[in-house]
mmCIF file of C-alpha atoms in Angstrom:
data_model
loop_
_atom_site.group_PDB
_atom_site.id
_atom_site.type_symbol
_atom_site.label_atom_id
_atom_site.label_comp_id
_atom_site.label_asym_id
_atom_site.label_seq_id
_atom_site.Cartn_x
_atom_site.Cartn_y
_atom_site.Cartn_z
ATOM 1 C CA MET A 1 12.644 11.536 1.455
ATOM 2 C CA ALA A 2 10.701 11.611 -1.822
ATOM 3 C CA GLU A 3 6.924 11.401 -1.755
ATOM 4 C CA ALA A 4 5.010 8.573 -3.377
ATOM 5 C CA ARG A 5 4.516 8.787 -7.146
ATOM 6 C CA LEU A 6 0.711 8.503 -6.959
ATOM 7 C CA TYR A 7 0.510 11.213 -4.284
ATOM 8 C CA THR A 8 2.406 13.611 -6.546
ATOM 9 C CA TYR A 9 0.076 12.648 -9.401
ATOM 10 C CA TYR A 10 -2.936 13.243 -7.106
ATOM 11 C CA LYS A 11 -1.753 16.744 -6.164
ATOM 12 C CA ASP A 12 -0.712 17.784 -9.669
ATOM 13 C CA GLU A 13 -3.399 16.232 -11.883
ATOM 14 C CA ILE A 14 -6.286 14.510 -10.083
ATOM 15 C CA VAL A 15 -7.233 17.497 -7.874
ATOM 16 C CA ASP A 16 -7.621 19.722 -10.959
ATOM 17 C CA LYS A 17 -9.709 17.081 -12.776
ATOM 18 C CA LEU A 18 -11.998 16.662 -9.748
ATOM 19 C CA ILE A 19 -12.443 20.445 -9.333
ATOM 20 C CA GLU A 20 -13.339 20.698 -13.026
ATOM 21 C CA GLU A 21 -15.777 17.754 -12.869
ATOM 22 C CA PHE A 22 -17.591 18.553 -9.588
ATOM 23 C CA LYS A 23 -17.104 22.378 -9.430
ATOM 24 C CA TYR A 24 -15.668 22.536 -5.903
ATOM 25 C CA GLU A 25 -15.555 26.046 -4.453
ATOM 26 C CA ASN A 26 -12.732 25.250 -2.048
ATOM 27 C CA LEU A 27 -9.606 23.118 -2.389
ATOM 28 C CA MET A 28 -10.419 21.492 0.956
ATOM 29 C CA GLY A 29 -13.661 20.125 -0.503
ATOM 30 C CA VAL A 30 -11.810 17.910 -2.978
ATOM 31 C CA PRO A 31 -12.024 14.247 -1.859
ATOM 32 C CA LYS A 32 -8.877 12.597 -0.542
ATOM 33 C CA LEU A 33 -7.899 9.000 0.029
ATOM 34 C CA LYS A 34 -7.736 8.785 3.842
ATOM 35 C CA LYS A 35 -6.665 5.173 4.366
ATOM 36 C CA ILE A 36 -6.636 1.690 2.896
ATOM 37 C CA VAL A 37 -7.632 -1.205 5.167
ATOM 38 C CA ILE A 38 -6.624 -4.745 4.195
ATOM 39 C CA ASN A 39 -8.526 -7.466 6.040
ATOM 40 C CA VAL A 40 -8.030 -11.231 5.876
ATOM 41 C CA GLY A 41 -10.566 -13.442 7.617
ATOM 42 C CA TYR A 42 -9.471 -17.068 7.753
ATOM 43 C CA GLY A 43 -12.083 -19.435 9.160
ATOM 44 C CA ASP A 44 -9.773 -22.472 9.160
ATOM 45 C CA ALA A 45 -7.597 -20.698 11.744
ATOM 46 C CA ILE A 46 -9.875 -22.346 14.329
ATOM 47 C CA ASN A 47 -8.272 -25.720 13.557
ATOM 48 C CA ASP A 48 -4.791 -24.535 12.579
ATOM 49 C CA ALA A 49 -3.351 -21.534 14.433
ATOM 50 C CA LYS A 50 0.030 -21.759 12.639
ATOM 51 C CA THR A 51 -1.638 -20.959 9.307
ATOM 52 C CA LEU A 52 -2.741 -17.596 10.683
ATOM 53 C CA ASP A 53 0.904 -16.731 11.422
ATOM 54 C CA VAL A 54 1.807 -17.527 7.789
ATOM 55 C CA ILE A 55 -1.103 -15.389 6.556
ATOM 56 C CA ALA A 56 -0.053 -12.494 8.817
ATOM 57 C CA GLU A 57 3.500 -12.798 7.463
ATOM 58 C CA ASN A 58 2.173 -12.716 3.861
ATOM 59 C CA VAL A 59 0.052 -9.616 4.557
ATOM 60 C CA GLY A 60 3.121 -8.000 6.144
ATOM 61 C CA LEU A 61 5.171 -8.707 3.017
ATOM 62 C CA ILE A 62 2.456 -7.349 0.726
ATOM 63 C CA THR A 63 1.820 -4.136 2.677
ATOM 64 C CA GLY A 64 5.190 -3.432 4.276
ATOM 65 C CA GLN A 65 3.500 -3.077 7.650
ATOM 66 C CA LYS A 66 2.926 -5.539 10.503
ATOM 67 C CA PRO A 67 -0.709 -6.735 10.635
ATOM 68 C CA VAL A 68 -2.856 -6.899 13.761
ATOM 69 C CA LYS A 69 -4.572 -10.209 14.472
ATOM 70 C CA THR A 70 -8.355 -9.954 14.732
ATOM 71 C CA LYS A 71 -10.417 -11.918 17.236
ATOM 72 C CA ALA A 72 -13.939 -13.320 17.135
ATOM 73 C CA LYS A 73 -16.471 -10.959 18.709
ATOM 74 C CA SER A 74 -18.892 -13.689 19.678
ATOM 75 C CA SER A 75 -19.042 -17.473 19.999
ATOM 76 C CA VAL A 76 -20.722 -19.557 17.285
ATOM 77 C CA ALA A 77 -21.233 -23.178 18.327
ATOM 78 C CA ASN A 78 -21.922 -24.449 14.789
ATOM 79 C CA PHE A 79 -18.477 -23.269 13.647
ATOM 80 C CA LYS A 80 -16.714 -24.344 16.888
ATOM 81 C CA LEU A 81 -15.786 -20.692 17.324
ATOM 82 C CA ARG A 82 -15.090 -19.190 20.754
ATOM 83 C CA GLU A 83 -15.251 -15.515 21.618
ATOM 84 C CA GLY A 84 -11.765 -13.980 21.607
ATOM 85 C CA GLN A 85 -10.277 -16.641 19.322
ATOM 86 C CA GLU A 86 -7.927 -15.297 16.611
ATOM 87 C CA ILE A 87 -9.580 -15.698 13.194
ATOM 88 C CA GLY A 88 -7.849 -13.201 10.900
ATOM 89 C CA CYS A 89 -5.631 -10.159 10.565
ATOM 90 C CA LYS A 90 -5.844 -6.616 9.255
ATOM 91 C CA VAL A 91 -3.599 -3.704 8.334
ATOM 92 C CA THR A 92 -4.470 -0.011 8.055
ATOM 93 C CA LEU A 93 -2.267 1.897 5.615
ATOM 94 C CA ARG A 94 -1.949 5.673 5.594
ATOM 95 C CA GLY A 95 0.330 8.255 4.027
ATOM 96 C CA LYS A 96 3.248 7.257 1.818
ATOM 97 C CA ILE A 97 2.894 3.493 2.430
ATOM 98 C CA MET A 98 -0.791 3.722 1.387
ATOM 99 C CA PHE A 99 0.014 5.400 -1.937
ATOM 100 C CA GLU A 100 2.858 2.960 -2.664
ATOM 101 C CA PHE A 101 0.531 0.007 -1.980
ATOM 102 C CA LEU A 102 -2.154 1.515 -4.253
ATOM 103 C CA ASP A 103 0.460 1.987 -6.991
ATOM 104 C CA ARG A 104 1.548 -1.667 -6.749
ATOM 105 C CA LEU A 105 -2.068 -2.872 -6.605
ATOM 106 C CA ILE A 106 -3.115 -0.982 -9.749
ATOM 107 C CA ASN A 107 0.022 -1.443 -11.855
ATOM 108 C CA LEU A 108 1.398 -4.836 -10.770
ATOM 109 C CA ALA A 109 -1.064 -7.008 -8.853
ATOM 110 C CA LEU A 110 -4.425 -6.538 -10.605
ATOM 111 C CA PRO A 111 -3.030 -7.060 -14.138
ATOM 112 C CA ARG A 112 -1.590 -10.407 -12.917
ATOM 113 C CA THR A 113 -5.055 -11.668 -11.936
ATOM 114 C CA ARG A 114 -6.219 -14.598 -14.038
ATOM 115 C CA ASP A 115 -9.020 -13.745 -16.522
ATOM 116 C CA PHE A 116 -9.041 -10.137 -15.290
ATOM 117 C CA GLN A 117 -12.001 -8.140 -16.651
ATOM 118 C CA GLY A 118 -11.782 -5.148 -14.312
ATOM 119 C CA ILE A 119 -12.981 -4.611 -10.755
ATOM 120 C CA PRO A 120 -16.707 -4.187 -10.030
ATOM 121 C CA ASN A 121 -17.953 -0.594 -9.810
ATOM 122 C CA LYS A 122 -20.937 -1.472 -7.580
ATOM 123 C CA SER A 123 -19.038 -1.987 -4.316
ATOM 124 C CA PHE A 124 -19.460 1.523 -2.904
ATOM 125 C CA ASP A 125 -21.130 1.927 0.482
ATOM 126 C CA GLY A 126 -23.121 5.111 -0.174
ATOM 127 C CA ARG A 127 -20.700 7.323 1.777
ATOM 128 C CA GLY A 128 -17.797 7.357 -0.688
ATOM 129 C CA ASN A 129 -15.908 4.265 0.495
ATOM 130 C CA TYR A 130 -15.059 1.367 -1.815
ATOM 131 C CA THR A 131 -14.411 -2.272 -0.919
ATOM 132 C CA MET A 132 -13.040 -4.922 -3.239
ATOM 133 C CA GLY A 133 -12.146 -8.543 -2.719
ATOM 134 C CA ILE A 134 -9.143 -10.445 -4.017
ATOM 135 C CA LYS A 135 -9.416 -14.228 -4.260
ATOM 136 C CA GLU A 136 -5.680 -15.057 -4.305
ATOM 137 C CA HIS A 137 -2.918 -13.244 -2.461
ATOM 138 C CA THR A 138 -0.367 -14.675 -4.929
ATOM 139 C CA ILE A 139 -1.084 -11.896 -7.471
ATOM 140 C CA PHE A 140 1.239 -9.624 -5.491
ATOM 141 C CA PRO A 141 4.868 -9.752 -6.695
ATOM 142 C CA GLU A 142 6.173 -9.936 -3.088
ATOM 143 C CA ILE A 143 4.732 -13.449 -2.662
ATOM 144 C CA ASP A 144 6.688 -16.418 -4.015
ATOM 145 C CA VAL A 145 4.023 -18.675 -5.549
ATOM 146 C CA ASP A 146 6.174 -21.810 -5.176
ATOM 147 C CA LYS A 147 6.535 -21.330 -1.408
ATOM 148 C CA ALA A 148 2.860 -20.418 -0.771
ATOM 149 C CA SER A 149 1.392 -23.245 1.323
ATOM 150 C CA THR A 150 -2.133 -21.814 1.553
ATOM 151 C CA ILE A 151 -3.911 -19.545 -0.883
ATOM 152 C CA HIS A 152 -6.084 -16.942 0.831
ATOM 153 C CA GLY A 153 -8.043 -13.906 -0.275
ATOM 154 C CA MET A 154 -8.387 -10.468 1.238
ATOM 155 C CA ASP A 155 -10.757 -7.533 1.385
ATOM 156 C CA ILE A 156 -9.335 -4.124 0.525
ATOM 157 C CA THR A 157 -11.314 -1.072 1.637
ATOM 158 C CA PHE A 158 -10.530 2.412 0.324
ATOM 159 C CA VAL A 159 -11.734 5.024 2.821
ATOM 160 C CA THR A 160 -12.153 8.445 1.201
ATOM 161 C CA SER A 161 -13.322 11.855 2.340
ATOM 162 C CA ALA A 162 -15.775 11.978 -0.601
ATOM 163 C CA GLU A 163 -19.372 12.933 0.151
ATOM 164 C CA SER A 164 -20.862 10.633 -2.504
ATOM 165 C CA ASP A 165 -20.063 7.454 -4.387
ATOM 166 C CA GLU A 166 -19.784 9.376 -7.690
ATOM 167 C CA GLU A 167 -16.973 11.560 -6.302
ATOM 168 C CA ALA A 168 -15.125 8.557 -4.888
ATOM 169 C CA PHE A 169 -15.593 6.623 -8.143
ATOM 170 C CA SER A 170 -14.150 9.505 -10.171
ATOM 171 C CA MET A 171 -11.192 9.894 -7.840
ATOM 172 C CA LEU A 172 -10.347 6.175 -7.910
ATOM 173 C CA LYS A 173 -10.823 6.103 -11.703
ATOM 174 C CA TYR A 174 -8.345 8.992 -12.078
ATOM 175 C CA PHE A 175 -5.874 7.060 -9.909
ATOM 176 C CA GLY A 176 -6.074 4.346 -12.562
ATOM 177 C CA MET A 177 -8.359 1.776 -10.922
ATOM 178 C CA PRO A 178 -9.415 -0.634 -13.693
ATOM 179 C CA PHE A 179 -13.204 -0.580 -13.215
ATOM 180 C CA LYS A 180 -15.420 -2.754 -15.433
ATOM 181 C CA LYS A 181 -16.863 -0.938 -18.409
#
């Protein structure tokens, strides 16, 4: 089975660029992309549980992996939310599936975003992880826009082994992430 195109590119090109830029002594010190977590929180699932099934199906189509439904951790009376009620879904991607998703995100989905100016470069958490939000799931080619009954967004978190935000930023930039200038 062939490895993902971006993983091959990471091994052959990105590692050398990162070693040159940050002067790593050891190959094991070079940051890696550990996992990508896609999370969809859908508040209206309180009133309409069937919609959450459709959203989970969409996330499954986009990622190629079955999502796990997430439940409310605590009750909030103002939102009519009970503890343990299903309010979203998430998927954790690793390995080959992760690199194939990243490839599709960078080369197919993001360029299809309306009025796309680049993704913000301020969304790092201080420990080398990056989170971005997508407003419409219909930018992914796997979703048929005509059949989409609800439009929902998603949060995509890139978990890296980088020590700092600068290292993670450089790595993601070398992968081809279209950051704002």
